[in-house]
mmCIF file of C-alpha atoms in Angstrom:
data_model
loop_
_atom_site.group_PDB
_atom_site.id
_atom_site.type_symbol
_atom_site.label_atom_id
_atom_site.label_comp_id
_atom_site.label_asym_id
_atom_site.label_seq_id
_atom_site.Cartn_x
_atom_site.Cartn_y
_atom_site.Cartn_z
ATOM 1 C CA MET A 159 -61.347 -246.625 -42.979
ATOM 2 C CA ALA A 160 -60.899 -243.863 -39.977
ATOM 3 C CA ILE A 161 -61.649 -240.037 -41.404
ATOM 4 C CA ASP A 162 -59.409 -237.701 -40.258
ATOM 5 C CA SER A 163 -62.228 -234.666 -39.236
ATOM 6 C CA ALA A 164 -59.531 -231.829 -39.708
ATOM 7 C CA LYS A 165 -60.866 -232.691 -43.642
ATOM 8 C CA THR A 166 -63.326 -231.632 -45.980
ATOM 9 C CA ILE A 167 -66.529 -233.746 -46.483
ATOM 10 C CA VAL A 168 -67.645 -233.888 -49.507
ATOM 11 C CA ILE A 169 -70.567 -235.962 -51.611
ATOM 12 C CA VAL A 170 -71.065 -236.489 -54.994
ATOM 13 C CA THR A 171 -73.964 -238.868 -55.984
ATOM 14 C CA GLY A 172 -73.364 -240.468 -59.486
ATOM 15 C CA ALA A 173 -69.721 -240.294 -58.669
ATOM 16 C CA ASN A 174 -68.425 -244.422 -60.085
ATOM 17 C CA ARG A 175 -68.724 -242.760 -64.043
ATOM 18 C CA GLY A 176 -69.122 -239.787 -66.247
ATOM 19 C CA ILE A 177 -68.615 -236.894 -64.728
ATOM 20 C CA GLY A 178 -69.221 -238.030 -61.163
ATOM 21 C CA TYR A 179 -65.544 -239.813 -61.167
ATOM 22 C CA GLU A 180 -63.697 -237.294 -62.760
ATOM 23 C CA ILE A 181 -64.777 -234.811 -59.933
ATOM 24 C CA VAL A 182 -63.446 -236.997 -57.180
ATOM 25 C CA ALA A 183 -60.609 -237.853 -58.941
ATOM 26 C CA ALA A 184 -60.189 -233.659 -59.546
ATOM 27 C CA LEU A 185 -60.669 -233.798 -55.856
ATOM 28 C CA LEU A 186 -58.273 -235.839 -55.038
ATOM 29 C CA ARG A 187 -55.407 -234.207 -57.247
ATOM 30 C CA ALA A 188 -55.727 -231.334 -55.234
ATOM 31 C CA ALA A 189 -52.965 -229.463 -53.542
ATOM 32 C CA PRO A 190 -53.727 -227.644 -50.256
ATOM 33 C CA SER A 191 -53.487 -223.955 -51.145
ATOM 34 C CA GLY A 192 -52.141 -222.774 -48.509
ATOM 35 C CA SER A 193 -55.085 -219.582 -47.752
ATOM 36 C CA SER A 194 -56.229 -218.972 -45.018
ATOM 37 C CA ARG A 195 -59.669 -220.009 -46.560
ATOM 38 C CA ALA A 196 -60.873 -222.721 -44.041
ATOM 39 C CA SER A 197 -61.394 -225.215 -46.822
ATOM 40 C CA GLY A 198 -59.533 -227.266 -49.062
ATOM 41 C CA ALA A 199 -57.744 -230.010 -49.641
ATOM 42 C CA PRO A 200 -56.994 -231.846 -48.258
ATOM 43 C CA TYR A 201 -60.957 -233.159 -49.052
ATOM 44 C CA HIS A 202 -62.257 -237.320 -47.810
ATOM 45 C CA VAL A 203 -64.635 -237.517 -50.774
ATOM 46 C CA TYR A 204 -67.979 -240.447 -50.671
ATOM 47 C CA LEU A 205 -68.082 -241.264 -53.760
ATOM 48 C CA GLY A 206 -71.632 -242.333 -54.454
ATOM 49 C CA SER A 207 -72.635 -245.089 -56.393
ATOM 50 C CA ARG A 208 -76.357 -247.399 -56.364
ATOM 51 C CA SER A 209 -73.772 -250.100 -57.632
ATOM 52 C CA LEU A 210 -71.449 -251.784 -54.992
ATOM 53 C CA ASP A 211 -69.648 -253.739 -57.851
ATOM 54 C CA LYS A 212 -69.793 -250.434 -60.151
ATOM 55 C CA GLY A 213 -68.644 -248.032 -57.190
ATOM 56 C CA GLN A 214 -65.024 -250.942 -55.578
ATOM 57 C CA ALA A 215 -64.375 -250.602 -59.741
ATOM 58 C CA ALA A 216 -64.388 -247.205 -59.443
ATOM 59 C CA LEU A 217 -62.574 -246.402 -56.373
ATOM 60 C CA ALA A 218 -59.491 -249.066 -56.920
ATOM 61 C CA SER A 219 -58.878 -247.384 -59.925
ATOM 62 C CA LEU A 220 -57.640 -244.128 -58.223
ATOM 63 C CA LYS A 221 -55.195 -242.447 -56.837
ATOM 64 C CA PRO A 222 -55.363 -239.737 -53.161
ATOM 65 C CA GLU A 223 -52.248 -237.241 -53.320
ATOM 66 C CA TYR A 224 -51.858 -234.676 -51.094
ATOM 67 C CA GLY A 225 -53.691 -236.068 -48.216
ATOM 68 C CA ASN A 226 -57.078 -236.599 -49.904
ATOM 69 C CA SER A 227 -58.291 -240.112 -48.786
ATOM 70 C CA VAL A 228 -62.284 -241.708 -50.928
ATOM 71 C CA SER A 229 -64.312 -244.539 -49.402
ATOM 72 C CA LEU A 230 -67.659 -245.693 -51.352
ATOM 73 C CA LEU A 231 -71.060 -244.469 -50.423
ATOM 74 C CA TYR A 232 -74.065 -246.799 -51.272
ATOM 75 C CA LEU A 233 -76.618 -244.694 -52.409
ATOM 76 C CA ASP A 234 -79.478 -244.777 -54.772
ATOM 77 C CA VAL A 235 -80.371 -241.139 -54.944
ATOM 78 C CA THR A 236 -83.989 -242.884 -56.136
ATOM 79 C CA SER A 237 -84.264 -244.716 -52.743
ATOM 80 C CA ALA A 238 -86.070 -243.796 -50.246
ATOM 81 C CA ASP A 239 -84.396 -246.337 -47.773
ATOM 82 C CA SER A 240 -80.678 -245.918 -49.050
ATOM 83 C CA ILE A 241 -80.598 -242.051 -49.132
ATOM 84 C CA ALA A 242 -81.444 -242.594 -45.214
ATOM 85 C CA ALA A 243 -79.161 -245.643 -45.003
ATOM 86 C CA ALA A 244 -76.512 -242.817 -46.445
ATOM 87 C CA VAL A 245 -77.187 -240.528 -44.146
ATOM 88 C CA SER A 246 -76.588 -242.993 -41.261
ATOM 89 C CA LYS A 247 -73.780 -243.742 -41.987
ATOM 90 C CA VAL A 248 -72.033 -239.870 -42.689
ATOM 91 C CA GLU A 249 -73.412 -238.981 -39.698
ATOM 92 C CA SER A 250 -71.393 -242.223 -37.725
ATOM 93 C CA GLU A 251 -68.239 -241.764 -39.408
ATOM 94 C CA THR A 252 -67.522 -237.507 -39.772
ATOM 95 C CA GLY A 253 -71.055 -236.513 -38.401
ATOM 96 C CA ARG A 254 -71.473 -233.872 -40.513
ATOM 97 C CA VAL A 255 -70.744 -232.958 -44.706
ATOM 98 C CA ASP A 256 -68.877 -229.646 -46.486
ATOM 99 C CA ASN A 257 -69.889 -230.063 -49.746
ATOM 100 C CA LEU A 258 -72.536 -231.834 -51.715
ATOM 101 C CA ILE A 259 -72.380 -232.209 -55.146
ATOM 102 C CA ASN A 260 -75.636 -233.495 -56.348
ATOM 103 C CA ASN A 261 -74.134 -235.106 -60.271
ATOM 104 C CA VAL A 262 -76.708 -237.940 -60.222
ATOM 105 C CA GLY A 263 -78.643 -237.457 -64.268
ATOM 106 C CA ILE A 264 -79.828 -239.742 -67.069
ATOM 107 C CA VAL A 265 -81.824 -239.641 -70.901
ATOM 108 C CA SER A 266 -84.340 -241.532 -70.498
ATOM 109 C CA THR A 267 -84.372 -244.292 -73.207
ATOM 110 C CA ALA A 268 -88.773 -244.607 -72.515
ATOM 111 C CA SER A 269 -90.638 -245.609 -75.194
ATOM 112 C CA ASP A 270 -93.155 -242.980 -74.930
ATOM 113 C CA SER A 271 -92.652 -238.697 -73.814
ATOM 114 C CA ILE A 272 -95.312 -238.710 -70.821
ATOM 115 C CA SER A 273 -92.971 -241.873 -69.365
ATOM 116 C CA ARG A 274 -89.073 -240.164 -70.501
ATOM 117 C CA LEU A 275 -90.456 -237.034 -68.353
ATOM 118 C CA ARG A 276 -91.584 -238.340 -65.925
ATOM 119 C CA GLU A 277 -88.691 -240.926 -65.930
ATOM 120 C CA THR A 278 -86.194 -237.890 -66.183
ATOM 121 C CA LEU A 279 -87.911 -235.630 -63.641
ATOM 122 C CA GLU A 280 -87.534 -238.284 -60.648
ATOM 123 C CA VAL A 281 -83.512 -238.756 -60.912
ATOM 124 C CA ASN A 282 -82.422 -235.651 -62.077
ATOM 125 C CA LEU A 283 -85.659 -233.416 -59.612
ATOM 126 C CA VAL A 284 -86.359 -235.136 -57.732
ATOM 127 C CA ALA A 285 -83.695 -237.295 -56.500
ATOM 128 C CA PRO A 286 -81.272 -234.489 -55.603
ATOM 129 C CA TYR A 287 -83.862 -232.308 -53.903
ATOM 130 C CA ALA A 288 -84.533 -235.284 -51.196
ATOM 131 C CA VAL A 289 -80.166 -235.981 -51.149
ATOM 132 C CA THR A 290 -80.351 -232.374 -49.845
ATOM 133 C CA GLU A 291 -83.114 -233.112 -47.285
ATOM 134 C CA ALA A 292 -81.610 -235.826 -45.788
ATOM 135 C CA PHE A 293 -78.198 -233.990 -46.205
ATOM 136 C CA ARG A 294 -79.288 -230.457 -45.091
ATOM 137 C CA ALA A 295 -78.688 -230.955 -41.355
ATOM 138 C CA LEU A 296 -75.402 -232.456 -41.041
ATOM 139 C CA LEU A 297 -74.521 -230.064 -43.829
ATOM 140 C CA LEU A 298 -74.894 -227.102 -42.208
ATOM 141 C CA VAL A 299 -72.671 -228.963 -38.660
ATOM 142 C CA GLN A 300 -69.677 -227.813 -38.582
ATOM 143 C CA PRO A 301 -66.201 -229.335 -37.440
ATOM 144 C CA ALA A 302 -65.839 -229.663 -33.376
ATOM 145 C CA SER A 303 -62.811 -227.732 -33.494
ATOM 146 C CA GLY A 304 -63.649 -224.746 -34.224
ATOM 147 C CA ASP A 305 -62.561 -224.731 -37.660
ATOM 148 C CA ASP A 306 -65.165 -223.234 -39.777
ATOM 149 C CA LYS A 307 -65.972 -225.175 -42.812
ATOM 150 C CA GLU A 308 -66.255 -223.626 -46.469
ATOM 151 C CA LYS A 309 -70.335 -224.713 -47.101
ATOM 152 C CA LEU A 310 -71.352 -225.505 -51.022
ATOM 153 C CA LEU A 311 -74.046 -226.926 -52.404
ATOM 154 C CA ILE A 312 -73.687 -228.456 -55.830
ATOM 155 C CA HIS A 313 -75.854 -229.579 -58.975
ATOM 156 C CA VAL A 314 -75.505 -229.895 -61.877
ATOM 157 C CA THR A 315 -77.040 -229.087 -64.445
ATOM 158 C CA SER A 316 -76.768 -228.203 -68.291
ATOM 159 C CA ASP A 317 -77.058 -225.467 -70.717
ATOM 160 C CA LEU A 318 -79.680 -226.902 -72.119
ATOM 161 C CA GLY A 319 -81.842 -226.298 -69.196
ATOM 162 C CA SER A 320 -81.150 -222.689 -70.873
ATOM 163 C CA ILE A 321 -84.563 -220.660 -70.687
ATOM 164 C CA GLY A 322 -82.163 -217.778 -72.175
ATOM 165 C CA MET A 323 -80.408 -220.505 -74.764
ATOM 166 C CA ARG A 324 -83.414 -221.838 -75.256
ATOM 167 C CA THR A 325 -85.227 -219.312 -76.935
ATOM 168 C CA ASP A 326 -82.625 -217.903 -78.641
ATOM 169 C CA PRO A 327 -82.398 -218.945 -82.988
ATOM 170 C CA SER A 328 -78.954 -217.438 -81.847
ATOM 171 C CA ASN A 329 -77.844 -220.201 -79.952
ATOM 172 C CA LYS A 330 -76.218 -222.745 -80.829
ATOM 173 C CA LEU A 331 -78.351 -224.646 -79.375
ATOM 174 C CA TYR A 332 -81.683 -223.774 -80.038
ATOM 175 C CA ASN A 333 -82.063 -226.916 -82.160
ATOM 176 C CA SER A 334 -80.860 -229.686 -79.526
ATOM 177 C CA PRO A 335 -83.730 -232.256 -79.535
ATOM 178 C CA PHE A 336 -84.511 -233.286 -75.413
ATOM 179 C CA PRO A 337 -87.564 -231.664 -74.058
ATOM 180 C CA GLU A 338 -87.656 -233.948 -70.885
ATOM 181 C CA TYR A 339 -84.296 -233.205 -70.184
ATOM 182 C CA ARG A 340 -84.076 -229.426 -70.745
ATOM 183 C CA ILE A 341 -87.146 -229.817 -68.569
ATOM 184 C CA SER A 342 -86.020 -231.203 -65.819
ATOM 185 C CA LYS A 343 -82.489 -229.248 -65.814
ATOM 186 C CA ALA A 344 -84.390 -226.462 -66.234
ATOM 187 C CA ALA A 345 -86.531 -227.281 -63.094
ATOM 188 C CA ILE A 346 -82.514 -228.077 -60.844
ATOM 189 C CA ASN A 347 -81.536 -224.340 -61.334
ATOM 190 C CA MET A 348 -84.916 -223.046 -60.193
ATOM 191 C CA MET A 349 -83.703 -225.624 -57.618
ATOM 192 C CA ALA A 350 -80.833 -224.043 -56.888
ATOM 193 C CA ALA A 351 -82.291 -221.127 -56.827
ATOM 194 C CA CYS A 352 -84.530 -221.573 -53.570
ATOM 195 C CA HIS A 353 -81.410 -223.087 -52.281
ATOM 196 C CA GLN A 354 -79.667 -220.333 -52.483
ATOM 197 C CA HIS A 355 -82.590 -218.146 -51.175
ATOM 198 C CA GLU A 356 -83.438 -220.739 -48.327
ATOM 199 C CA LEU A 357 -79.422 -220.580 -46.878
ATOM 200 C CA LEU A 358 -79.094 -217.173 -46.947
ATOM 201 C CA ASN A 359 -78.441 -217.142 -44.443
ATOM 202 C CA SER A 360 -76.197 -219.981 -43.461
ATOM 203 C CA GLY A 361 -73.260 -219.038 -44.430
ATOM 204 C CA ALA A 362 -74.014 -222.347 -47.571
ATOM 205 C CA LYS A 363 -73.604 -221.121 -51.310
ATOM 206 C CA VAL A 364 -75.090 -222.435 -53.451
ATOM 207 C CA PHE A 365 -74.211 -222.865 -57.576
ATOM 208 C CA ALA A 366 -75.949 -224.344 -60.738
ATOM 209 C CA PHE A 367 -72.491 -226.011 -62.443
ATOM 210 C CA ASN A 368 -72.653 -226.598 -66.346
ATOM 211 C CA PRO A 369 -70.692 -229.325 -67.587
ATOM 212 C CA GLY A 370 -71.275 -228.690 -71.250
ATOM 213 C CA TYR A 371 -71.159 -231.215 -74.166
ATOM 214 C CA ALA A 372 -68.549 -233.416 -72.130
ATOM 215 C CA ALA A 373 -67.405 -236.762 -72.999
ATOM 216 C CA THR A 374 -68.870 -239.139 -71.015
ATOM 217 C CA ASP A 375 -71.319 -242.415 -72.426
ATOM 218 C CA LEU A 376 -74.597 -240.627 -71.027
ATOM 219 C CA THR A 377 -75.819 -240.500 -74.575
ATOM 220 C CA GLY A 378 -73.520 -242.829 -76.802
ATOM 221 C CA ASP A 379 -70.783 -243.617 -76.992
ATOM 222 C CA ALA A 380 -68.166 -241.353 -75.682
ATOM 223 C CA GLU A 381 -65.049 -241.497 -77.872
ATOM 224 C CA ALA A 382 -68.070 -240.284 -80.664
ATOM 225 C CA ARG A 383 -69.051 -237.792 -78.577
ATOM 226 C CA ARG A 384 -65.346 -236.283 -77.924
ATOM 227 C CA ARG A 385 -64.901 -236.383 -82.256
ATOM 228 C CA ARG A 386 -67.831 -233.818 -81.983
ATOM 229 C CA GLY A 387 -65.872 -231.354 -79.657
ATOM 230 C CA ALA A 388 -67.311 -232.532 -76.762
ATOM 231 C CA ARG A 389 -65.291 -231.490 -73.618
ATOM 232 C CA ASP A 390 -62.595 -233.445 -71.608
ATOM 233 C CA PRO A 391 -64.461 -234.779 -68.532
ATOM 234 C CA LYS A 392 -61.490 -234.557 -67.058
ATOM 235 C CA VAL A 393 -61.483 -230.559 -67.715
ATOM 236 C CA VAL A 394 -65.152 -230.915 -66.408
ATOM 237 C CA GLY A 395 -63.641 -232.260 -63.725
ATOM 238 C CA GLU A 396 -61.249 -229.520 -62.328
ATOM 239 C CA ALA A 397 -64.184 -226.583 -63.316
ATOM 240 C CA CYS A 398 -65.783 -228.180 -60.649
ATOM 241 C CA VAL A 399 -62.315 -229.072 -58.113
ATOM 242 C CA LYS A 400 -62.532 -224.450 -58.583
ATOM 243 C CA ILE A 401 -65.864 -224.382 -57.422
ATOM 244 C CA VAL A 402 -64.926 -226.295 -54.401
ATOM 245 C CA GLU A 403 -61.813 -224.430 -53.913
ATOM 246 C CA GLY A 404 -63.842 -220.853 -53.431
ATOM 247 C CA ARG A 405 -61.885 -219.946 -57.155
ATOM 248 C CA ARG A 406 -65.623 -219.368 -58.040
ATOM 249 C CA ASP A 407 -67.281 -217.999 -55.315
ATOM 250 C CA GLY A 408 -68.142 -214.544 -56.880
ATOM 251 C CA ASP A 409 -70.875 -216.552 -59.241
ATOM 252 C CA VAL A 410 -72.472 -217.531 -56.298
ATOM 253 C CA GLY A 411 -76.024 -218.453 -57.092
ATOM 254 C CA LEU A 412 -75.636 -217.936 -60.950
ATOM 255 C CA LEU A 413 -75.551 -220.381 -63.713
ATOM 256 C CA LEU A 414 -71.845 -221.718 -64.159
ATOM 257 C CA ASP A 415 -70.145 -222.828 -67.551
ATOM 258 C CA VAL A 416 -66.871 -224.560 -67.749
ATOM 259 C CA GLU A 417 -65.708 -221.136 -67.630
ATOM 260 C CA GLY A 418 -67.855 -217.332 -67.501
ATOM 261 C CA VAL A 419 -71.682 -217.918 -66.808
ATOM 262 C CA LEU A 420 -74.515 -219.118 -69.032
ATOM 263 C CA PRO A 421 -77.993 -217.189 -68.737
ATOM 264 C CA TRP A 422 -81.382 -218.946 -67.135
#
């Protein structure tokens, strides 16, 4: 498909379901703001998926509005070859990336703690680092038209990775388990802080974004999570789009919740 170079080019990894899917869906519902900010809708969104079948099914269920568009990007974030092929595809089709949203994450079910930690760090930390490094050059490219785009790097993290919240006995998450997941998300928070420092003079903005406890199937049945008070993932998707639209620019470099900020 031909991709309009005037659109804001967004990649969302792990987007065939859950939070990633809702971020894509929210982007495709977004209307142009009419502001002078050289970013925002209309978007072309690359829906990243390591399964072509699941990615195609997700693609078929989406209904872009306001001139937004979407295409499937085969991307296994744990495979160097897959990442390189995805970079090559995006470069040939658009020549740049405006927003990179690293969303892939797992809660490992390996039988022992060391295996769980290794698997979790590989997917939750090493993979988004590798994806960011691979797309970094394209992220810093501006359109040939001279109509500069806002450049954003968003790492989807978790409040379970907040050291401040983990060490506060009064916090509601104080006794929550999943140490391996917590460790990986605390590391992502540091990765976001490092990227913010590294990209400071490039004009790119970096955010760590917490979806919170959402009604997805990450650790079980989504409806059961919803009954326990989990956030609607559509709300999470809309909150991420606010970041993309520039409505959270005052919180750049911080750990963002759906509303407000959280302690590192």
